[in-house]
Short mmCIF file of C-alpha atoms in Angstrom, two decimals:
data_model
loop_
_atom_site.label_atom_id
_atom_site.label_comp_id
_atom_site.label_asym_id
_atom_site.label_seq_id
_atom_site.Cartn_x
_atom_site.Cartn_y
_atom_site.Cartn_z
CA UNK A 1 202.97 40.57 96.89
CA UNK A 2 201.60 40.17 100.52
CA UNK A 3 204.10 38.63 103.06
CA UNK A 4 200.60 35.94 103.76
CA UNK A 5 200.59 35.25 100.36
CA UNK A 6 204.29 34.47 100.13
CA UNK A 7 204.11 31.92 102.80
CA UNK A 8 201.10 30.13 101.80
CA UNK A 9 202.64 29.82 98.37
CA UNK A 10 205.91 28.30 99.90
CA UNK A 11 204.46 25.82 102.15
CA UNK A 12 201.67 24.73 99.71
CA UNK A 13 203.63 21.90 98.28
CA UNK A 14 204.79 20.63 101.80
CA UNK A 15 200.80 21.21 103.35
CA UNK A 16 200.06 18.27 100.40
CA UNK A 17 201.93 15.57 100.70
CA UNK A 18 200.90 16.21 104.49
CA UNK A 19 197.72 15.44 104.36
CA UNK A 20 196.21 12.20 105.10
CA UNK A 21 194.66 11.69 101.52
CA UNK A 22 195.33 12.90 98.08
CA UNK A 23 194.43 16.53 98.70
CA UNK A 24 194.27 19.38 95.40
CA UNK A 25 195.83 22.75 96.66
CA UNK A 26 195.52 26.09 94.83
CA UNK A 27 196.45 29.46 96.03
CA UNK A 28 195.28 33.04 94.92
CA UNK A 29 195.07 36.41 94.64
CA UNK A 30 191.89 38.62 94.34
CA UNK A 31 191.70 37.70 90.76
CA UNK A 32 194.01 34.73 89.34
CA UNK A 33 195.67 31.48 90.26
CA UNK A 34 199.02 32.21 91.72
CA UNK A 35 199.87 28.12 92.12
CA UNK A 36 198.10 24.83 91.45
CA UNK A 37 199.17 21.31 92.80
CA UNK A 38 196.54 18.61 91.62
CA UNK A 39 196.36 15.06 92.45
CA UNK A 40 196.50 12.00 91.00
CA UNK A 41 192.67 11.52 91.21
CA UNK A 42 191.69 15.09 91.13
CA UNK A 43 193.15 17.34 88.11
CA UNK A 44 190.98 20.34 87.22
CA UNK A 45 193.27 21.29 84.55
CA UNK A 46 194.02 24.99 86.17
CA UNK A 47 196.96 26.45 85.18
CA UNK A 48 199.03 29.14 86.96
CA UNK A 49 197.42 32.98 85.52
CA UNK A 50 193.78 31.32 85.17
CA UNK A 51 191.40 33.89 85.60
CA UNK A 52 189.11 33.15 88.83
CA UNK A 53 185.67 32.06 87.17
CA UNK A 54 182.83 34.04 89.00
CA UNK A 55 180.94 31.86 91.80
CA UNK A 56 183.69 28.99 92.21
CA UNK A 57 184.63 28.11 95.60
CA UNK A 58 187.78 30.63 95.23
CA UNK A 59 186.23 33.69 93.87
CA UNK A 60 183.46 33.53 96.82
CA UNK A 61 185.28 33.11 99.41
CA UNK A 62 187.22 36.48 98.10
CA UNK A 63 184.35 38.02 97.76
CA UNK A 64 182.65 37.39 101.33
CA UNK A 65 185.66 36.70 103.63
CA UNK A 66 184.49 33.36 104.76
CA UNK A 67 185.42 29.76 104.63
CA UNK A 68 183.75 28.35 101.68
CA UNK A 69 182.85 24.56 101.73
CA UNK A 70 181.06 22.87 98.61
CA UNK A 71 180.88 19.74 97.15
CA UNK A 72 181.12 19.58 93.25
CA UNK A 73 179.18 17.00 91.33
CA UNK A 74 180.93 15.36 88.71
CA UNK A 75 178.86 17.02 85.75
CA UNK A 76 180.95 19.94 86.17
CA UNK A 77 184.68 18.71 85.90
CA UNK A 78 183.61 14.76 85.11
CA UNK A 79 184.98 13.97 89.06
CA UNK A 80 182.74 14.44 92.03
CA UNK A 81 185.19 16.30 94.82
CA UNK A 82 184.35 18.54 97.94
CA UNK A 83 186.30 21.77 98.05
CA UNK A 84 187.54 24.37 100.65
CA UNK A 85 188.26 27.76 100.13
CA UNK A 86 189.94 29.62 102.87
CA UNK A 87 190.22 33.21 102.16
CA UNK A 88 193.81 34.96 102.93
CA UNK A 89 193.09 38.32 105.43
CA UNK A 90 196.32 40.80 105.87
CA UNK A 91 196.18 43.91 107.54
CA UNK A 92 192.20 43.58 107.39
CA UNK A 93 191.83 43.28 103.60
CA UNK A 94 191.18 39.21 102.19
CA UNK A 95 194.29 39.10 99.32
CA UNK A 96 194.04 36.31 98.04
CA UNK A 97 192.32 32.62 99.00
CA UNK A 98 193.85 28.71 99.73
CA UNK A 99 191.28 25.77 98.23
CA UNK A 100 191.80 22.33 98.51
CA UNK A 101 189.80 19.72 97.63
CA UNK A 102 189.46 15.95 97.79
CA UNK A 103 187.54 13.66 95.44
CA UNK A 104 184.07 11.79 96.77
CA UNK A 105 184.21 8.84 94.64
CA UNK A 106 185.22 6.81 98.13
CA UNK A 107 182.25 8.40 99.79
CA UNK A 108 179.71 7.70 97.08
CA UNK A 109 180.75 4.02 96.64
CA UNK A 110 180.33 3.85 100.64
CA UNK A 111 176.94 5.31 100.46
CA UNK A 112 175.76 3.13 97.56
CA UNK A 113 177.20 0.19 99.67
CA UNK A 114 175.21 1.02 102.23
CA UNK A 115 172.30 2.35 100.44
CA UNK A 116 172.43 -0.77 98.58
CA UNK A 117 173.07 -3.00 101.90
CA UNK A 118 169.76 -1.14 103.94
CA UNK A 119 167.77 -2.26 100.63
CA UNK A 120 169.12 -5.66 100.53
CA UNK A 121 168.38 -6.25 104.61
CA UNK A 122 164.83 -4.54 104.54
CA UNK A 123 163.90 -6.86 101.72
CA UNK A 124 165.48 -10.15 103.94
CA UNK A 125 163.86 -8.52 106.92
CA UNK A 126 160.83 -8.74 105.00
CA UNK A 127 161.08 -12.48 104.33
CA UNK A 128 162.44 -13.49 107.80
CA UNK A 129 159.39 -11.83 109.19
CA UNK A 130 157.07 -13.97 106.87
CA UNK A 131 159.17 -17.18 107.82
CA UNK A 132 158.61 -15.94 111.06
CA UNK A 133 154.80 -15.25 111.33
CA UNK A 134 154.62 -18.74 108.70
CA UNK A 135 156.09 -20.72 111.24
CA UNK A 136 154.16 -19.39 114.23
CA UNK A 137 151.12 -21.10 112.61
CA UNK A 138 152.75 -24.34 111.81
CA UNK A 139 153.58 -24.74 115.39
CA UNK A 140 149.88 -23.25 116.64
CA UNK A 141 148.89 -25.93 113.73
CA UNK A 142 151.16 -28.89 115.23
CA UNK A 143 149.51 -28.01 118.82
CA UNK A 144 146.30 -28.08 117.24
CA UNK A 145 146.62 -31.47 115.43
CA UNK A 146 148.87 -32.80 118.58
CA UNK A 147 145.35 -32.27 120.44
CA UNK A 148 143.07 -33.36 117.78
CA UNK A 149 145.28 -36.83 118.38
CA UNK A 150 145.02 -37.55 122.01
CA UNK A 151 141.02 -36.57 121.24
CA UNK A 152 140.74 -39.63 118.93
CA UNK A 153 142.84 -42.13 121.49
CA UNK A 154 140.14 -41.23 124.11
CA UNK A 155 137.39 -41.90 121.59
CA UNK A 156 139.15 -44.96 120.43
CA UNK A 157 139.47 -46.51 123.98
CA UNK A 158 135.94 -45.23 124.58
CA UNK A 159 134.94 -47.49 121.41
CA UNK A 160 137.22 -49.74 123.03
CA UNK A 161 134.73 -50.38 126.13
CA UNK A 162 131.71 -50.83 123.38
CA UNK A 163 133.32 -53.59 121.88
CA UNK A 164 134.23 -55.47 125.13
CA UNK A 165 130.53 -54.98 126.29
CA UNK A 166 129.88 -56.87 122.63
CA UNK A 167 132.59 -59.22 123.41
CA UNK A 168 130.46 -59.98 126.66
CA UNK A 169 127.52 -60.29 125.17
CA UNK A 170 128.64 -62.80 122.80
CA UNK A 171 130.06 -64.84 125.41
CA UNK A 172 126.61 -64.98 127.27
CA UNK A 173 124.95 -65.77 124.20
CA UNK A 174 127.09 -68.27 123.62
CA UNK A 175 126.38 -69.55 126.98
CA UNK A 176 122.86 -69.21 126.69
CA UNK A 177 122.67 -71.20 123.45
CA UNK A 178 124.27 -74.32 124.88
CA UNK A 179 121.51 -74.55 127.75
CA UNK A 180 119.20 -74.35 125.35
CA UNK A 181 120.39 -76.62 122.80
CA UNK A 182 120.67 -78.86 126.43
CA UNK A 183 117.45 -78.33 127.69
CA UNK A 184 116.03 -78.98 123.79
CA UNK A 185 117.49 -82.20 123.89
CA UNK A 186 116.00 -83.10 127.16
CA UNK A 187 112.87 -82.17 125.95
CA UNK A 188 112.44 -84.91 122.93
CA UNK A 189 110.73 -84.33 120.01
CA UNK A 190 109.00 -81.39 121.90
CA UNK A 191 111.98 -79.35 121.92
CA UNK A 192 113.56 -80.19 118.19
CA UNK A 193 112.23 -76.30 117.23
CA UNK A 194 113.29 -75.03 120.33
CA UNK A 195 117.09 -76.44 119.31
CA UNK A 196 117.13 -74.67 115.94
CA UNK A 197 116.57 -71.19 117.48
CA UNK A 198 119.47 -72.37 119.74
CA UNK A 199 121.44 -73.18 117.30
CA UNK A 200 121.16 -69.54 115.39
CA UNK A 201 121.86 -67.76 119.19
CA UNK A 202 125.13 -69.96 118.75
CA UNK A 203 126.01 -69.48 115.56
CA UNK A 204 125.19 -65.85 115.96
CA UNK A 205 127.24 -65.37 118.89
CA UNK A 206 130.12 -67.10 117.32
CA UNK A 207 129.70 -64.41 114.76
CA UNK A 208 129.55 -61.47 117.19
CA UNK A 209 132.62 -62.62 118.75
CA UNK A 210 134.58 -62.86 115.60
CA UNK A 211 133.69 -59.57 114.72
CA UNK A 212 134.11 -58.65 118.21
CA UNK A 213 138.41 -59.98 117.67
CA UNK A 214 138.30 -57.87 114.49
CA UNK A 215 136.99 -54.71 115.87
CA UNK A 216 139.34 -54.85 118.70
CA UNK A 217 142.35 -55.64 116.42
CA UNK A 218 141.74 -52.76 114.02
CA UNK A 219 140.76 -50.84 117.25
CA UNK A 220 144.61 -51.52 118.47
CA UNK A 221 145.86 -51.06 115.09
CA UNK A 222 143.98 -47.66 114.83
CA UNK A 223 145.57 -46.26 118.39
CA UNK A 224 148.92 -47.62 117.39
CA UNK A 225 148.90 -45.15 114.40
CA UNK A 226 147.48 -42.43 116.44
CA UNK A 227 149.68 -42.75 118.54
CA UNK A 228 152.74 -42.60 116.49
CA UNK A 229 150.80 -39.64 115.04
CA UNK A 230 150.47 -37.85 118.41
CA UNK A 231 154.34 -38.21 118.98
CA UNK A 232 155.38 -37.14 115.54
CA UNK A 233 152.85 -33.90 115.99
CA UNK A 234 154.98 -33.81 118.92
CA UNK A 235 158.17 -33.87 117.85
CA UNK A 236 156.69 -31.42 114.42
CA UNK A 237 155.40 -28.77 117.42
CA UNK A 238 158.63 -28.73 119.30
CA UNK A 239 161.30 -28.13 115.96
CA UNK A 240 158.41 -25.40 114.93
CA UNK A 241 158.56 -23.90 118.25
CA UNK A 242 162.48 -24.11 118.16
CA UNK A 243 161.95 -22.60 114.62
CA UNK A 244 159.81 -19.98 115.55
CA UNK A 245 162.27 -18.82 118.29
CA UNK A 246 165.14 -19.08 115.85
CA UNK A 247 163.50 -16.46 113.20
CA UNK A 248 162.65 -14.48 116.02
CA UNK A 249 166.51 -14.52 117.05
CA UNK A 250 167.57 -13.43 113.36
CA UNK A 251 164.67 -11.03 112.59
CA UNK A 252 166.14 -9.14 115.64
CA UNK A 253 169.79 -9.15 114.17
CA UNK A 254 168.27 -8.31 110.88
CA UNK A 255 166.62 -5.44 112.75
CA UNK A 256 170.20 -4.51 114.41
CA UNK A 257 171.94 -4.95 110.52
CA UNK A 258 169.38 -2.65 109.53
CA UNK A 259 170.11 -0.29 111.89
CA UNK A 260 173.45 -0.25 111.26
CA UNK A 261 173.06 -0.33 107.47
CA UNK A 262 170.93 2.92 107.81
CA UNK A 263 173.61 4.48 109.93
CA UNK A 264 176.42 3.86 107.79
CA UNK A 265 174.31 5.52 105.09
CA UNK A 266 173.55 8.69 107.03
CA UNK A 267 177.64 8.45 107.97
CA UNK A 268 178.51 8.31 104.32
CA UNK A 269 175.78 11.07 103.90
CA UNK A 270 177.00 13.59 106.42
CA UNK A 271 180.88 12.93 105.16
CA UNK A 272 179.64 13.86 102.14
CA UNK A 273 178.11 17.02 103.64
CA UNK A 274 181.12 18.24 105.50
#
């Protein structure tokens, strides 16, 4: 046997419990398993004398002379692993080969984690931008409404001024009644028709100017409420606004989660790979 051969085979057992992780180690010649040391985890159920099957990791990298690296899916031995062959040169000629191999099952839970993570943000990024777009017209809404309120305080103090000029009118009909109900009763019998008529302007302007009280009551009642309106559309505009700026905020982390999410699933991808 070659003097390579000899050595690999007599540090094999020490090169495993080595390693970092729970690493497989076999070691052969050109055509059968001269050692096996499987793990825990990873137990192809080679024994020593096995036959080297054509196109595994092994009998390739005998075959070509190169470093071999392949990942196994776990149809063929029931446990997804990634496998090194290293093939064994002496004197010029490849005698023999060293595999190792460690099982994915770490990897592939990492890249459904994050597979499954990217899905889960995308579909929250998805909603945060709707909250965010939703509340954008709430607040353009609010502002909307908040003018549409100081529009109807203008027009109410504008009806305001039409019911003072009916309040004044009233008052000089008022006035104008009592001279005439005077000047009828100066008059005599002559002016009896003349102090019905005045009567009515009287009785009518008392009228106006009750209605006149009325109007201007419901007038301040109606600007009250529009003007608790106008600061509630206020205060609705501002916590959109702060809403707004919030989403915005998150939908930006949710963009740097994705980002992240989608690099921890090319990671897992390219560990895979190596």
């Amino acid at each position: 046997m070659s003097h390579i051969l000899n050595s690999v085979l007599m540090v094999a057992p020490i090169l495993q419990k080595a390693f970092l992780f729970d690493c497989m180690i076999g070691v052969t010649d050109r055509e059968k398993f001269l050692a096996y040391y499987p793990t825990k985890g990873l137990n192809l159920g080679i024994k020593v004398g096995d036959m080297l099957r054509p196109g595994s990791i092994n009998a390739t990298a005998v075959a070509e002379n190169q470093r071999m690296v392949r990942k196994i899916g776990k149809e063929i031995y029931g446990i997804p692993y990634i496998a090194v062959g290293y093939p064994l040169v002496e004197n010029g000629q490849v005698v023999g080969c060293l595999s190792t191999g460690v099982t994915t099952d770490q990897e592939d839970r990492l890249r459904g984690l994050a597979e499954s993570l990217t899905e889960a943000l995308e579909g929250i990024a998805e909603h945060t931008e709707s909250l965010a777009r939703e509340a954008e017209e709430l607040a353009q809404a609010s502002h909307t409404l908040s003018d549409t309120a100081v529009q109807m305080e203008i027009k109410i103090a504008e009806t305001s001024q039409i019911s003072q000029l009916i309040r004044d009118i009233s008052t000089r009909s008022n006035v104008l009644g009592l001279n005439a109900v005077l000047e009828a009763a100066r008059a005599g019998a002559a002016g009896r028709g003349f102090s019905v008529v005045a009567e009515e302007i009287r009785k009518l302007s008392h009228t106006t100017s009750t209605s006149a009280k009325d109007i201007f009551r419901i007038l301040d009642e109606m600007n009250g409420l529009v003007g608790m309106v106008s600061r509630e559309m206020e205060k609705t505009m501002n916590h959109s606004l702060h809403q707004s700026t919030r989403i915005q905020e998150l939908d930006a982390v949710m963009q740097e989660l994705r980002q992240m999410a989608d690099q921890l699933r090319k990671a897992s991808a390219l560990s895979g790979s190596e």
